Structures are given as C-alpha cells and as structure tokens.
Amino acid sequence: MSASVIDFVATEARFGAHNYEPIGVVLARGEGVWVWDTEGNRYLDCLSAYSAVSQGHCHPKILAAMVEQAHRLTLTSRAFHNDQLALFYEEVAALTGSHKVLPMNSGAEAVESAIKSVRKWGYEVKGVPDGQAEIIVCANNFHGRTLGIVGFSTDPETRAHFGPFAPGFKIIPFGDAAALRDAITPNTVAFLVEPIQGEAGVIIPPPGYFTEVRELCTANNVMLVLDEIQTGLGRTGKLLAEQHEGIEADVTLLGKALSGGFYPVSAVLSNNEVLGTLRPGQHGSTFGGNPLACAVARAAMRVLVEEGMIDNAARQGARFLNGLKDIRANTIREIRGRGLMLAVELHPEAGRARRYCEALQAKGILAKDTHEHTIRIAPPLVITSDQVDWALERLATTLTQDLS
Ligand SMILES: *Cc1c(COP(=O)(O)O)cnc(C)c1O
C-alpha cells in the first residue's frame, strides 16, 4: 500500500464512527462496471453500492441531467411546487403501474413512511382500534437502520443496545405462508417483506409462496408491502421482482437504483388508498421530491429502459448463474441468484467469505461478504458477456483456493 492509501484509511479510522468495516481499497473514479483506486488499479464492481449503481458508475445521461438541473434549481422544499416533481410522479407511476407516489430520500425513510401510511390506513379505512395496528415482518429481514426498523430486525448486532423499540410488529419465518396465515389477526394492517432477502444472503422464497401471500393479504384486507429497494428496477431481470411471482403489491418501496447512485432518492408507491390517507402536515421531508432528485431519478429510470438494462440483467444474470454453478470447488455450498442478484454461499469450513473477497480484490474484482459465509455478487446491469466471463474466470480460481 502506498502512503496515500494508508492516509485515507487511517484518517477515516481516526475521525469516523467505526460502523463499517470496508475492504482495504480506496476508490477514486468509476465508469460503467469499472472502478479505479487511488493508485490507478482497475476493479470490476460486483457490489454496485448494494445495487444503487445498477445503471453503471457515472452514467453520462444521468450525469448530464444532474448537472443541467443543478444549474437551474436544486431545492424548493414542498412549501412550493417545482417543475420536476409532477414529471417524476408521472414517469414513475407509468413505469410501475402505480397510482400514488410519496417521494423520500433514503430507503429507510421510504420504509418508515410506508409503516406510518399503512398504520394510518388501518385506523382510518380498515377500522382497527387506535393504537392496536399490527404489522407482520419476516425473520432475517433487512429494511434499513432507523430506530423503528431495527426494532423489528432479528439480527442481534443490528438491535443490541438501541432499544427500547416501538411495539406493533410480529415476526414470522420467511417463505412460510402458513406462518403468515396464523399470524394475521383483525388488527393486522400490513405484511412487510422483501421479494428476495438481499442482506440475508440472497434468499429466494419457495415457488408459489408469494401467490399464497397475495391471496392471504387480499382475503384478510392486509396491505402487502414489498420492499423492492434492492430487488427493484431491473436487478432481478424484471422491472420489479414481484413480476417473477405474477403478483402485485399494494405498496411498493423503491430506492437505491432510483437515482443510479447519484443522489439519495426513494419512493413509496401505492396502488390503492394507502397514501391517500395522508393529509397536509402529517408527513414530510425537506429534501423529499426536490427538483434535483426528481431530475436525476427521471434520467435514471429513462436509461434503465431505453438502454435495455433490465433484459440485459436477465440475460447476463443467467450466464453468470450458470457459470457459477459450473465451478467445481469444495469451498462452495450453494449458488443462488435471480438476474444479477447472485450469491455464493461457502461451506463454513472454507473460512470466512471476507477472505475470499480480499482474494478477489487482488484479482481485480470487488465483492462484499454478508453473514460470514456468503459472497454477494451484484454487478451493474450494463455488464457484458465478456465481462461476465472475465469475472467467472477469476471467481473460479479464487473459489478453488483454500483460504480457511
Ligand atoms: C438498502 C436497503 C434498505 C435501506 O436503504 P437505505 O438507503 O440504506 O436506507 C431497505 N430495504 C432493503 C431491502 C435494502 O436493501
């Protein structure tokens, strides 16, 4: 490591809260699927900022939209209208087939906003007695880091010493429709779930699970809230992961790739009266729906569709998945994936996934471990066949090593 790398890492460690444990690379530039460190070494980005950079680093059209808008108008607050918000609403609604949109910034804010909205809907429309609303969530969920959300996490690290937490959440196993049926009561207002559990290690539910979930929610007047912050906008090879299941959520949450990684933009989308219960003064955000965010999100959605990134994710995802499954290595326990949301789960004896990520870094691939034994692979959706094959070669040589 050069002096400059040591300096960045040491300075971060000295002044920053140590709430992350980054891989030892200091990035300085990005373009498409590639990023470069401060020494000029090039890496294939197989994390895409947890799927926020799906459109590829510094996409020129999103960049142009951002610069153009930044010259004109950045923030008005919602105290006034701006000439971008209506267009953003129109375009995100048309793309996703939604009726109502609530713009926020981070993914966690979208989740919190959805929780507030479905509770309000429960009291004002469904007729749940005040203060009694229940929301069902799944074990091993990841919905963000705010206090309300970590209160219903099942990960001890995520929760420990952050309590007391808000009541009103029930936790059931993921992929178990019978558990949902048993957990629903007359006070249940919503079931909040990820279509594929991302942070848990790309856990895909059994076929037919979401069909049953949809039926149970409809039959019991429970709002199905799909957190598509990671799975949405093409990551799984379809615009929304719900399309693989042939269902429609009542409330859909988007974030991450909604801005192509340029800016925090999230949104709550609803297909019914849920967002309709919000009245002036009851919810808001200074930056939510600002013209810069809207211009960036509009461009991010446009390039996703115009440049065929969703189909490419399906095609390259299948190539990547098959390639991973062809790797014969004793270290591999299971390969999972849908579209370009992929994971390699290692046998516990193979050693920590972190070691393999560090070995991959040395070969020019940046990937991130999750939960000790899983390497997650989620490159930008603009990846080409040659780049997939290039990555597979390096993954094969790394995974056949014993790094325990
Ligand atoms: C990343 C993520 C969030 C939280 O988004 P932030 O922008 O980090 O707050 C919520 N849900 C899912 C499924 C995510 O992957």
CSV table of C-alpha atoms and ligand atoms in Angstrom, one decimal:
chain,number,residue,atom,x,y,z
A,1,MET,CA,0.0,0.0,0.0
A,2,SER,CA,1.2,3.5,-0.8
A,3,ALA,CA,1.4,6.3,1.7
A,4,SER,CA,-1.7,7.9,0.3
A,5,VAL,CA,-3.8,4.8,0.8
A,6,ILE,CA,-2.7,4.4,4.4
A,7,ASP,CA,-3.5,8.1,4.9
A,8,PHE,CA,-7.1,7.8,3.7
A,9,VAL,CA,-7.8,4.6,5.7
A,10,ALA,CA,-6.1,5.9,8.8
A,11,THR,CA,-7.8,9.2,8.7
A,12,GLU,CA,-11.2,7.6,8.3
A,13,ALA,CA,-10.5,5.4,11.2
A,14,ARG,CA,-9.3,8.3,13.3
A,15,PHE,CA,-12.3,10.6,12.8
A,16,GLY,CA,-15.1,8.4,11.6
A,17,ALA,CA,-17.5,6.3,13.7
A,18,HIS,CA,-16.4,2.7,13.1
A,19,ASN,CA,-19.9,1.5,11.9
A,20,TYR,CA,-18.4,-0.1,8.8
A,21,GLU,CA,-15.5,-2.5,8.1
A,22,PRO,CA,-14.6,-1.7,4.4
A,23,ILE,CA,-12.4,-3.8,2.2
A,24,GLY,CA,-9.0,-2.2,2.0
A,25,VAL,CA,-9.3,-0.3,-1.2
A,26,VAL,CA,-9.7,3.5,-1.7
A,27,LEU,CA,-11.7,4.2,-4.8
A,28,ALA,CA,-11.2,7.4,-6.7
A,29,ARG,CA,-13.1,7.0,-10.0
A,30,GLY,CA,-15.8,4.9,-11.7
A,31,GLU,CA,-17.2,4.3,-15.2
A,32,GLY,CA,-19.7,1.7,-16.1
A,33,VAL,CA,-18.9,-1.6,-14.4
A,34,TRP,CA,-15.4,-0.4,-13.5
A,35,VAL,CA,-13.9,1.5,-10.6
A,36,TRP,CA,-10.3,2.6,-10.0
A,37,ASP,CA,-8.4,3.0,-6.8
A,38,THR,CA,-6.1,5.9,-5.9
A,39,GLU,CA,-3.2,4.0,-7.4
A,40,GLY,CA,-4.9,3.5,-10.7
A,41,ASN,CA,-5.7,-0.2,-10.2
A,42,ARG,CA,-8.9,-1.2,-12.0
A,43,TYR,CA,-11.7,-3.4,-10.5
A,44,LEU,CA,-14.9,-4.9,-11.7
A,45,ASP,CA,-17.6,-3.6,-9.3
A,46,CYS,CA,-19.6,-6.7,-8.2
A,47,LEU,CA,-21.4,-4.8,-5.4
A,48,SER,CA,-22.8,-1.7,-7.2
A,49,ALA,CA,-23.1,0.1,-3.9
A,50,TYR,CA,-25.6,-2.5,-2.7
A,51,SER,CA,-27.4,-2.3,-6.1
A,52,ALA,CA,-27.7,1.5,-6.1
A,53,VAL,CA,-25.4,1.8,-9.1
A,54,SER,CA,-27.3,-0.5,-11.3
A,55,GLN,CA,-27.0,1.8,-14.3
A,56,GLY,CA,-23.2,1.8,-14.0
A,57,HIS,CA,-20.9,4.3,-12.4
A,58,CYS,CA,-21.3,7.9,-13.6
A,59,HIS,CA,-23.8,7.1,-16.3
A,60,PRO,CA,-23.3,10.1,-18.8
A,61,LYS,CA,-27.0,10.7,-19.3
A,62,ILE,CA,-27.8,10.8,-15.6
A,63,LEU,CA,-24.8,12.9,-15.0
A,64,ALA,CA,-25.9,15.4,-17.7
A,65,ALA,CA,-29.4,15.6,-16.2
A,66,MET,CA,-28.0,16.2,-12.8
A,67,VAL,CA,-25.6,18.9,-13.9
A,68,GLU,CA,-28.3,20.6,-16.0
A,69,GLN,CA,-30.7,20.6,-13.1
A,70,ALA,CA,-28.1,21.7,-10.6
A,71,HIS,CA,-27.5,24.8,-12.7
A,72,ARG,CA,-31.2,25.6,-12.8
A,73,LEU,CA,-32.8,24.8,-9.4
A,74,THR,CA,-31.9,22.3,-6.6
A,75,LEU,CA,-34.3,22.6,-3.7
A,76,THR,CA,-37.5,24.4,-3.1
A,77,SER,CA,-39.0,22.3,-0.3
A,78,ARG,CA,-42.5,21.2,-0.7
A,79,ALA,CA,-43.8,24.5,0.5
A,80,PHE,CA,-43.8,25.4,-3.2
A,81,HIS,CA,-44.3,23.4,-6.4
A,82,ASN,CA,-41.4,22.7,-8.7
A,83,ASP,CA,-41.3,21.8,-12.4
A,84,GLN,CA,-39.8,18.4,-11.9
A,85,LEU,CA,-41.9,16.7,-9.3
A,86,ALA,CA,-45.0,16.2,-11.4
A,87,LEU,CA,-42.9,14.8,-14.2
A,88,PHE,CA,-41.2,12.4,-11.8
A,89,TYR,CA,-44.6,11.3,-10.5
A,90,GLU,CA,-46.0,10.7,-13.9
A,91,GLU,CA,-43.0,8.7,-15.1
A,92,VAL,CA,-42.5,6.5,-12.0
A,93,ALA,CA,-46.3,5.8,-12.0
A,94,ALA,CA,-46.3,4.9,-15.7
A,95,LEU,CA,-43.2,2.7,-15.3
A,96,THR,CA,-44.5,0.8,-12.3
A,97,GLY,CA,-48.3,1.0,-12.8
A,98,SER,CA,-48.8,2.8,-9.5
A,99,HIS,CA,-51.4,5.3,-8.7
A,100,LYS,CA,-49.9,7.3,-5.8
A,101,VAL,CA,-46.3,8.3,-5.1
A,102,LEU,CA,-44.6,9.6,-2.0
A,103,PRO,CA,-41.0,10.8,-2.6
A,104,MET,CA,-38.4,10.4,0.1
A,105,ASN,CA,-34.6,10.2,0.2
A,106,SER,CA,-33.1,7.1,1.8
A,107,GLY,CA,-34.5,3.6,1.6
A,108,ALA,CA,-35.1,3.5,5.3
A,109,GLU,CA,-37.2,6.7,5.1
A,110,ALA,CA,-39.4,5.0,2.4
A,111,VAL,CA,-39.9,2.0,4.8
A,112,GLU,CA,-40.7,4.3,7.7
A,113,SER,CA,-43.1,6.3,5.6
A,114,ALA,CA,-44.8,3.1,4.4
A,115,ILE,CA,-45.2,1.9,8.1
A,116,LYS,CA,-46.8,5.3,9.0
A,117,SER,CA,-49.1,5.2,6.0
A,118,VAL,CA,-50.3,1.6,6.4
A,119,ARG,CA,-51.0,2.2,10.1
A,120,LYS,CA,-53.0,5.3,9.3
A,121,TRP,CA,-54.8,3.4,6.6
A,122,GLY,CA,-55.5,0.7,9.2
A,123,TYR,CA,-57.1,3.1,11.6
A,124,GLU,CA,-59.0,5.3,9.1
A,125,VAL,CA,-60.0,2.8,6.4
A,126,LYS,CA,-59.9,-0.7,7.8
A,127,GLY,CA,-61.2,0.4,11.2
A,128,VAL,CA,-58.5,-1.0,13.5
A,129,PRO,CA,-58.9,0.4,17.1
A,130,ASP,CA,-56.5,3.2,17.7
A,131,GLY,CA,-53.0,2.1,18.8
A,132,GLN,CA,-53.7,-1.5,18.0
A,133,ALA,CA,-52.3,-1.8,14.5
A,134,GLU,CA,-50.1,-4.8,13.8
A,135,ILE,CA,-47.5,-5.2,11.0
A,136,ILE,CA,-46.1,-8.6,10.2
A,137,VAL,CA,-42.5,-8.9,9.1
A,138,CYS,CA,-40.0,-11.7,8.4
A,139,ALA,CA,-37.1,-13.1,10.3
A,140,ASN,CA,-33.7,-12.1,8.8
A,141,ASN,CA,-35.3,-9.1,7.2
A,142,PHE,CA,-33.3,-6.0,6.2
A,143,HIS,CA,-35.3,-2.8,5.8
A,144,GLY,CA,-32.7,-0.2,6.9
A,145,ARG,CA,-31.1,1.3,10.0
A,146,THR,CA,-33.5,3.7,11.6
A,147,LEU,CA,-34.9,3.1,15.1
A,148,GLY,CA,-38.3,2.0,14.0
A,149,ILE,CA,-36.9,-0.5,11.6
A,150,VAL,CA,-34.1,-2.0,13.7
A,151,GLY,CA,-36.7,-2.7,16.4
A,152,PHE,CA,-38.1,-5.5,14.2
A,153,SER,CA,-34.8,-6.9,13.0
A,154,THR,CA,-33.8,-10.4,14.1
A,155,ASP,CA,-30.1,-9.7,13.8
A,156,PRO,CA,-28.7,-9.2,17.4
A,157,GLU,CA,-25.9,-6.9,16.1
A,158,THR,CA,-28.5,-4.7,14.4
A,159,ARG,CA,-30.6,-4.3,17.6
A,160,ALA,CA,-28.3,-4.6,20.6
A,161,HIS,CA,-28.4,-1.6,22.9
A,162,PHE,CA,-30.5,0.5,20.6
A,163,GLY,CA,-33.8,-0.1,22.5
A,164,PRO,CA,-36.4,0.5,23.7
A,165,PHE,CA,-38.2,-0.2,20.4
A,166,ALA,CA,-41.7,0.5,19.1
A,167,PRO,CA,-44.3,-2.2,19.6
A,168,GLY,CA,-46.7,-3.4,16.9
A,169,PHE,CA,-44.5,-5.8,14.9
A,170,LYS,CA,-44.8,-9.6,14.6
A,171,ILE,CA,-42.0,-11.7,13.2
A,172,ILE,CA,-42.6,-14.9,11.2
A,173,PRO,CA,-40.3,-17.1,9.1
A,174,PHE,CA,-39.6,-16.0,5.5
A,175,GLY,CA,-41.0,-18.2,2.8
A,176,ASP,CA,-43.7,-19.8,5.1
A,177,ALA,CA,-47.2,-18.9,4.0
A,178,ALA,CA,-48.8,-21.0,6.8
A,179,ALA,CA,-47.0,-18.8,9.4
A,180,LEU,CA,-48.5,-15.7,7.8
A,181,ARG,CA,-52.0,-17.2,7.9
A,182,ASP,CA,-51.5,-18.0,11.6
A,183,ALA,CA,-50.1,-14.5,12.4
A,184,ILE,CA,-52.9,-12.4,10.8
A,185,THR,CA,-55.4,-11.0,13.2
A,186,PRO,CA,-58.2,-8.5,12.7
A,187,ASN,CA,-55.7,-5.8,13.7
A,188,THR,CA,-53.2,-6.7,11.1
A,189,VAL,CA,-52.7,-3.8,8.7
A,190,ALA,CA,-49.8,-4.9,6.6
A,191,PHE,CA,-47.2,-7.6,5.7
A,192,LEU,CA,-43.8,-6.0,5.0
A,193,VAL,CA,-41.5,-8.3,3.1
A,194,GLU,CA,-38.6,-8.4,0.7
A,195,PRO,CA,-39.3,-10.4,-2.5
A,196,ILE,CA,-35.8,-11.8,-2.2
A,197,GLN,CA,-34.0,-11.3,1.1
A,198,GLY,CA,-30.9,-9.4,0.0
A,199,GLU,CA,-28.8,-8.7,3.0
A,200,ALA,CA,-29.7,-12.1,4.5
A,201,GLY,CA,-27.7,-13.6,1.6
A,202,VAL,CA,-29.9,-13.6,-1.5
A,203,ILE,CA,-32.6,-15.9,-0.1
A,204,ILE,CA,-35.2,-16.8,-2.7
A,205,PRO,CA,-38.5,-18.0,-1.3
A,206,PRO,CA,-40.1,-21.3,-2.5
A,207,PRO,CA,-42.2,-21.2,-5.7
A,208,GLY,CA,-45.8,-20.3,-5.0
A,209,TYR,CA,-45.0,-18.5,-1.7
A,210,PHE,CA,-46.0,-15.1,-3.0
A,211,THR,CA,-49.1,-16.3,-4.7
A,212,GLU,CA,-50.3,-17.6,-1.3
A,213,VAL,CA,-49.1,-14.4,0.4
A,214,ARG,CA,-51.1,-12.3,-2.1
A,215,GLU,CA,-54.2,-14.4,-1.5
A,216,LEU,CA,-53.9,-14.2,2.3
A,217,CYS,CA,-53.4,-10.5,2.2
A,218,THR,CA,-56.4,-9.9,-0.1
A,219,ALA,CA,-58.7,-12.3,1.9
A,220,ASN,CA,-57.8,-10.5,5.2
A,221,ASN,CA,-57.7,-6.9,3.9
A,222,VAL,CA,-54.0,-6.7,4.8
A,223,MET,CA,-51.7,-4.4,2.7
A,224,LEU,CA,-48.9,-6.3,1.0
A,225,VAL,CA,-45.9,-4.0,1.2
A,226,LEU,CA,-43.0,-5.2,-0.9
A,227,ASP,CA,-39.6,-3.7,-0.1
A,228,GLU,CA,-38.1,-3.6,-3.6
A,229,ILE,CA,-35.4,-1.1,-2.6
A,230,GLN,CA,-32.7,-3.7,-3.6
A,231,THR,CA,-34.7,-6.1,-5.9
A,232,GLY,CA,-36.5,-3.4,-7.9
A,233,LEU,CA,-35.6,-1.5,-11.1
A,234,GLY,CA,-34.2,-4.4,-13.0
A,235,ARG,CA,-31.9,-6.0,-10.6
A,236,THR,CA,-33.5,-9.5,-10.8
A,237,GLY,CA,-34.1,-9.3,-14.6
A,238,LYS,CA,-37.5,-7.8,-14.4
A,239,LEU,CA,-38.5,-4.2,-13.6
A,240,LEU,CA,-39.9,-5.4,-10.2
A,241,ALA,CA,-39.2,-8.7,-8.5
A,242,GLU,CA,-42.9,-9.2,-7.9
A,243,GLN,CA,-43.3,-9.9,-11.7
A,244,HIS,CA,-41.4,-13.2,-11.3
A,245,GLU,CA,-44.2,-14.2,-8.9
A,246,GLY,CA,-47.1,-12.9,-11.0
A,247,ILE,CA,-48.4,-10.7,-8.2
A,248,GLU,CA,-48.9,-7.0,-7.5
A,249,ALA,CA,-48.1,-5.4,-4.2
A,250,ASP,CA,-50.4,-2.9,-2.6
A,251,VAL,CA,-47.4,-0.8,-1.6
A,252,THR,CA,-44.0,-0.9,-3.3
A,253,LEU,CA,-40.8,0.6,-2.0
A,254,LEU,CA,-38.1,1.9,-4.3
A,255,GLY,CA,-34.7,3.4,-3.5
A,256,LYS,CA,-31.1,2.7,-4.4
A,257,ALA,CA,-31.1,2.4,-8.2
A,258,LEU,CA,-33.9,5.0,-8.4
A,259,SER,CA,-31.1,7.6,-8.8
A,260,GLY,CA,-28.5,5.4,-10.4
A,261,GLY,CA,-26.3,6.1,-7.4
A,262,PHE,CA,-26.1,9.9,-7.9
A,263,TYR,CA,-28.2,11.0,-5.1
A,264,PRO,CA,-30.4,9.5,-2.4
A,265,VAL,CA,-33.9,9.1,-3.9
A,266,SER,CA,-36.6,6.8,-2.6
A,267,ALA,CA,-40.3,6.5,-3.1
A,268,VAL,CA,-43.3,4.8,-1.7
A,269,LEU,CA,-45.7,3.7,-4.4
A,270,SER,CA,-49.2,2.6,-3.7
A,271,ASN,CA,-52.0,1.0,-5.8
A,272,ASN,CA,-54.8,1.9,-3.5
A,273,GLU,CA,-56.0,4.3,-0.8
A,274,VAL,CA,-52.9,3.8,1.5
A,275,LEU,CA,-51.1,7.0,0.5
A,276,GLY,CA,-54.4,8.7,0.1
A,277,THR,CA,-54.9,8.9,3.9
A,278,LEU,CA,-52.0,11.4,4.3
A,279,ARG,CA,-53.2,15.0,4.7
A,280,PRO,CA,-51.1,18.2,4.7
A,281,GLY,CA,-48.9,18.5,7.7
A,282,GLN,CA,-49.0,14.8,8.6
A,283,HIS,CA,-45.8,13.6,6.9
A,284,GLY,CA,-42.9,15.2,5.0
A,285,SER,CA,-39.3,15.7,4.2
A,286,THR,CA,-37.3,18.9,3.4
A,287,PHE,CA,-35.4,17.2,0.6
A,288,GLY,CA,-38.1,14.6,-0.5
A,289,GLY,CA,-39.2,15.3,-4.0
A,290,ASN,CA,-36.7,18.1,-4.6
A,291,PRO,CA,-36.1,19.1,-8.3
A,292,LEU,CA,-32.5,17.8,-8.4
A,293,ALA,CA,-33.6,14.4,-7.0
A,294,CYS,CA,-36.5,14.3,-9.5
A,295,ALA,CA,-34.4,15.2,-12.5
A,296,VAL,CA,-31.8,12.5,-11.5
A,297,ALA,CA,-34.4,9.8,-10.9
A,298,ARG,CA,-36.2,10.6,-14.2
A,299,ALA,CA,-32.9,10.1,-16.1
A,300,ALA,CA,-32.1,7.0,-14.1
A,301,MET,CA,-35.4,5.4,-15.0
A,302,ARG,CA,-35.1,6.5,-18.6
A,303,VAL,CA,-31.7,4.9,-19.2
A,304,LEU,CA,-32.8,1.7,-17.5
A,305,VAL,CA,-35.5,1.2,-20.0
A,306,GLU,CA,-34.0,2.9,-23.1
A,307,GLU,CA,-30.7,1.1,-22.9
A,308,GLY,CA,-32.3,-2.3,-22.3
A,309,MET,CA,-30.7,-2.8,-18.9
A,310,ILE,CA,-33.5,-5.0,-17.5
A,311,ASP,CA,-33.3,-7.5,-20.3
A,312,ASN,CA,-29.5,-7.4,-20.0
A,313,ALA,CA,-29.8,-8.2,-16.3
A,314,ALA,CA,-31.9,-11.3,-17.2
A,315,ARG,CA,-29.5,-12.4,-19.9
A,316,GLN,CA,-26.2,-11.8,-18.1
A,317,GLY,CA,-27.7,-13.0,-14.8
A,318,ALA,CA,-28.5,-16.4,-16.3
A,319,ARG,CA,-25.0,-16.5,-17.8
A,320,PHE,CA,-23.4,-15.6,-14.5
A,321,LEU,CA,-25.5,-18.1,-12.5
A,322,ASN,CA,-24.8,-21.0,-14.9
A,323,GLY,CA,-21.1,-20.1,-14.9
A,324,LEU,CA,-21.0,-20.1,-11.1
A,325,LYS,CA,-22.8,-23.4,-11.0
A,326,ASP,CA,-20.2,-24.9,-13.3
A,327,ILE,CA,-17.4,-24.1,-10.9
A,328,ARG,CA,-16.3,-27.3,-9.2
A,329,ALA,CA,-14.9,-26.2,-5.8
A,330,ASN,CA,-15.1,-27.8,-2.4
A,331,THR,CA,-15.5,-24.4,-0.9
A,332,ILE,CA,-18.9,-23.9,-2.4
A,333,ARG,CA,-22.0,-24.9,-0.5
A,334,GLU,CA,-24.7,-23.3,-2.7
A,335,ILE,CA,-25.1,-20.8,-5.6
A,336,ARG,CA,-28.2,-18.7,-5.5
A,337,GLY,CA,-29.5,-15.9,-7.8
A,338,ARG,CA,-32.1,-14.3,-9.9
A,339,GLY,CA,-31.0,-11.8,-12.6
A,340,LEU,CA,-27.9,-10.0,-11.4
A,341,MET,CA,-28.6,-10.6,-7.7
A,342,LEU,CA,-26.3,-13.5,-7.0
A,343,ALA,CA,-24.7,-15.2,-4.1
A,344,VAL,CA,-22.1,-17.8,-3.4
A,345,GLU,CA,-22.5,-19.5,-0.1
A,346,LEU,CA,-19.4,-21.1,1.2
A,347,HIS,CA,-19.1,-24.2,3.4
A,348,PRO,CA,-18.3,-23.0,6.9
A,349,GLU,CA,-15.0,-25.0,6.8
A,350,ALA,CA,-13.9,-23.0,3.8
A,351,GLY,CA,-13.2,-19.9,6.0
A,352,ARG,CA,-14.8,-16.5,6.1
A,353,ALA,CA,-16.2,-15.1,2.9
A,354,ARG,CA,-14.3,-11.9,3.7
A,355,ARG,CA,-11.0,-13.7,2.9
A,356,TYR,CA,-12.3,-14.7,-0.5
A,357,CYS,CA,-13.5,-11.1,-1.1
A,358,GLU,CA,-9.9,-9.9,-0.3
A,359,ALA,CA,-8.5,-12.5,-2.7
A,360,LEU,CA,-10.9,-11.4,-5.4
A,361,GLN,CA,-9.8,-7.8,-4.8
A,362,ALA,CA,-6.2,-8.9,-5.6
A,363,LYS,CA,-7.5,-10.3,-8.9
A,364,GLY,CA,-9.5,-7.1,-9.8
A,365,ILE,CA,-13.0,-7.9,-8.5
A,366,LEU,CA,-14.7,-6.0,-5.7
A,367,ALA,CA,-17.4,-8.1,-4.0
A,368,LYS,CA,-18.7,-8.0,-0.4
A,369,ASP,CA,-19.3,-10.7,2.1
A,370,THR,CA,-22.5,-10.9,4.0
A,371,HIS,CA,-23.2,-13.1,7.1
A,372,GLU,CA,-19.7,-14.7,7.4
A,373,HIS,CA,-20.0,-17.3,4.7
A,374,THR,CA,-21.8,-15.7,1.7
A,375,ILE,CA,-20.2,-13.7,-1.1
A,376,ARG,CA,-22.8,-11.5,-2.8
A,377,ILE,CA,-22.3,-10.7,-6.5
A,378,ALA,CA,-24.4,-7.8,-8.0
A,379,PRO,CA,-22.6,-6.0,-10.8
A,380,PRO,CA,-24.1,-3.0,-12.6
A,381,LEU,CA,-26.8,-4.1,-15.1
A,382,VAL,CA,-24.7,-2.9,-18.0
A,383,ILE,CA,-22.3,-5.8,-17.7
A,384,THR,CA,-21.4,-7.5,-21.0
A,385,SER,CA,-20.9,-11.3,-21.7
A,386,ASP,CA,-17.1,-10.8,-21.9
A,387,GLN,CA,-17.1,-9.1,-18.6
A,388,VAL,CA,-19.2,-11.8,-17.0
A,389,ASP,CA,-16.8,-14.5,-18.4
A,390,TRP,CA,-13.8,-12.4,-17.2
A,391,ALA,CA,-15.3,-12.4,-13.7
A,392,LEU,CA,-16.2,-16.1,-13.7
A,393,GLU,CA,-12.5,-17.0,-14.6
A,394,ARG,CA,-11.3,-15.1,-11.5
A,395,LEU,CA,-14.1,-16.4,-9.3
A,396,ALA,CA,-13.2,-20.0,-10.3
A,397,THR,CA,-9.5,-19.6,-9.5
A,398,THR,CA,-10.3,-17.9,-6.2
A,399,LEU,CA,-13.0,-20.3,-5.0
A,400,THR,CA,-10.9,-23.3,-5.7
A,401,GLN,CA,-8.3,-22.0,-3.3
A,402,ASP,CA,-8.5,-23.0,0.4
A,403,LEU,CA,-8.4,-19.8,2.4
A,404,SER,CA,-9.6,-21.3,5.7
B,1,LIG,C1,-30.6,-0.9,1.3
B,1,LIG,C2,-32.0,-1.4,1.7
B,1,LIG,C3,-32.8,-0.6,2.5
B,1,LIG,C4,-32.3,0.7,3.2
B,1,LIG,O1,-32.0,1.7,2.3
B,1,LIG,P1,-31.0,2.9,2.8
B,1,LIG,O2,-31.0,3.8,1.6
B,1,LIG,O3,-29.7,2.3,3.1
B,1,LIG,O4,-31.7,3.5,4.0
B,1,LIG,C5,-34.1,-1.1,2.8
B,1,LIG,N1,-34.5,-2.2,2.3
B,1,LIG,C6,-33.8,-3.0,1.5
B,1,LIG,C7,-34.3,-4.3,1.0
B,1,LIG,C8,-32.5,-2.6,1.2
B,1,LIG,O5,-31.7,-3.4,0.5
